[in-house]
Coordinates of C-alpha atoms in Angstrom, one line a residue:
X24 CA -8.3 159.9 97.6
X25 CA -7.3 163.5 97.0
X26 CA -6.9 164.1 100.7
X27 CA -4.8 161.0 101.1
X28 CA -2.5 162.2 98.3
X29 CA -2.3 165.6 100.1
X30 CA -1.5 163.9 103.4
X31 CA 1.1 161.8 101.8
X32 CA 2.7 164.9 100.3
X33 CA 2.7 166.6 103.7
X34 CA 4.3 163.6 105.2
X35 CA 6.9 163.5 102.5
X36 CA 7.5 167.2 103.1
X37 CA 8.0 166.6 106.8
X38 CA 10.3 163.7 106.1
X39 CA 12.4 165.8 103.8
X40 CA 12.5 168.7 106.2
X41 CA 13.7 166.4 109.0
X42 CA 16.2 164.8 106.6
X43 CA 17.5 168.2 105.6
X44 CA 17.8 169.5 109.2
X45 CA 19.5 166.3 110.2
X46 CA 22.0 166.7 107.4
X47 CA 22.5 170.4 108.3
X48 CA 23.3 169.5 111.9
X49 CA 25.6 166.7 110.8
X50 CA 27.5 169.0 108.3
X51 CA 27.7 171.8 110.9
X52 CA 29.1 169.4 113.5
X53 CA 31.7 168.2 110.9
X54 CA 32.6 171.7 110.1
X55 CA 33.0 172.6 113.8
X56 CA 35.2 169.5 114.5
X57 CA 37.2 170.3 111.4
X58 CA 37.9 173.8 112.5
X59 CA 38.8 172.7 116.0
X60 CA 41.2 170.1 114.5
X61 CA 42.7 172.8 112.3
X62 CA 43.2 175.0 115.4
X63 CA 44.8 172.2 117.3
X64 CA 47.1 171.5 114.3
X65 CA 48.0 175.2 114.2
X66 CA 48.8 175.3 117.9
X67 CA 50.8 172.2 117.6
X68 CA 52.8 173.5 114.7
X69 CA 53.4 176.8 116.5
X70 CA 54.8 174.8 119.5
X71 CA 56.8 172.5 117.2
X72 CA 60.5 173.4 116.8
X73 CA 61.3 174.2 113.2
X74 CA 64.7 174.3 111.4
X75 CA 64.6 178.1 111.8
X76 CA 64.2 177.8 115.6
X77 CA 67.1 175.4 115.7
X78 CA 69.4 177.5 113.5
X79 CA 68.2 180.7 115.2
X80 CA 66.3 183.4 113.4
X81 CA 68.6 186.3 112.6
X82 CA 66.7 189.5 112.0
X83 CA 67.7 191.1 108.7
X84 CA 66.7 194.6 109.8
X85 CA 68.9 196.9 111.9
X86 CA 67.8 196.6 115.5
X87 CA 68.9 198.6 118.4
X88 CA 69.8 195.6 120.5
X89 CA 73.0 194.8 122.2
X90 CA 75.2 192.7 119.8
X91 CA 75.6 189.1 120.5
X92 CA 76.5 186.0 118.4
X93 CA 73.1 185.7 116.9
X94 CA 72.5 189.3 115.7
X95 CA 76.0 190.5 115.0
X96 CA 75.8 189.1 111.5
X97 CA 72.5 190.9 110.9
X98 CA 74.1 194.3 111.7
X99 CA 76.9 193.6 109.2
X100 CA 74.7 192.5 106.3
X101 CA 71.5 194.6 106.4
X102 CA 69.6 192.6 103.8
X103 CA 71.1 194.4 100.9
X104 CA 73.2 193.5 97.9
X105 CA 76.9 194.2 98.4
X106 CA 78.2 197.1 96.3
X107 CA 80.5 195.0 94.1
X108 CA 81.9 198.0 92.2
X109 CA 83.1 199.9 95.3
X110 CA 84.5 196.6 96.7
X111 CA 86.5 196.0 93.5
X112 CA 87.8 199.6 93.5
X113 CA 88.9 199.4 97.1
X114 CA 90.7 196.1 96.3
X115 CA 92.5 197.7 93.4
X116 CA 93.5 200.6 95.6
X117 CA 94.8 198.3 98.3
X118 CA 96.9 196.4 95.7
X119 CA 98.2 199.7 94.3
X120 CA 99.2 200.9 97.8
X121 CA 101.1 197.7 98.5
X122 CA 102.9 197.9 95.2
X123 CA 103.8 201.5 95.9
X124 CA 105.0 200.7 99.4
X125 CA 107.2 197.9 98.1
X126 CA 108.8 200.1 95.4
X127 CA 109.2 202.9 97.9
X128 CA 111.0 200.6 100.2
X129 CA 113.4 199.5 97.4
X130 CA 114.0 203.2 96.4
X131 CA 114.7 204.2 100.0
X132 CA 117.0 201.3 100.7
X133 CA 120.1 203.3 99.8
X134 CA 123.2 202.8 101.9
X135 CA 124.1 206.5 102.0
X136 CA 121.2 207.5 104.2
X137 CA 121.0 204.5 106.5
X138 CA 122.1 205.6 109.9
X139 CA 120.5 205.0 113.3
X140 CA 119.1 207.7 115.5
X141 CA 121.6 207.0 118.2
X142 CA 124.5 207.5 115.8
X143 CA 122.9 210.7 114.6
X144 CA 122.7 211.9 118.2
X145 CA 126.4 211.1 118.8
X146 CA 127.3 213.3 115.9
X147 CA 128.4 210.6 113.5
X148 CA 127.7 211.4 109.8
X149 CA 126.0 208.9 107.5
X150 CA 128.5 207.1 105.3
X151 CA 128.4 209.0 102.0
X152 CA 129.5 206.0 99.9
X153 CA 130.7 202.6 100.5
X154 CA 133.3 201.3 98.1
X155 CA 132.3 197.9 96.7
X156 CA 134.9 195.4 95.5
X157 CA 134.7 195.4 91.7
X158 CA 136.0 191.8 91.3
X159 CA 133.0 190.3 93.1
X160 CA 129.7 191.2 91.4
X161 CA 127.0 191.4 94.1
X162 CA 123.5 190.2 93.3
X163 CA 120.7 192.7 93.8
X164 CA 118.7 190.6 96.2
X165 CA 121.8 189.9 98.2
X166 CA 122.5 193.7 98.3
X167 CA 119.0 194.5 99.5
X168 CA 119.2 191.8 102.2
X169 CA 122.6 193.1 103.4
X170 CA 121.3 196.7 103.3
X171 CA 118.2 195.7 105.3
X172 CA 120.5 194.0 107.9
X173 CA 122.6 197.1 108.0
X174 CA 119.6 199.3 108.7
X175 CA 118.5 197.0 111.5

């Protein structure tokens, strides 16, 4: 009786060992197939065209390549925030320059010194003053326009 119990226990042990091994093999096979599937998926995804591929990947770092349509933008914006302060200052400077230029033009638009280079070569002197008719008041804009035509 004792021997039978012992035999049974050994049989049981054997059965469980086989069962365990079978499960191990099954799990291992599943794991292998899963990894191979993952690898396949990875390869497929690498071959697949993404939105980035369609739009074109622009490198954001400065490269020493020849410029073309795709990387010209990357050389202009080198992945850094624009210096807004300096931009604003330069804009103000430009505006000031244009205003100054406009006012200078108005200041220099005097009739007395408007004479062409050809006339100067011929020895003609610039008209010192042109008498305006007092009975007809001339508007400033009209005067400027006429003066401009005169200079041309």
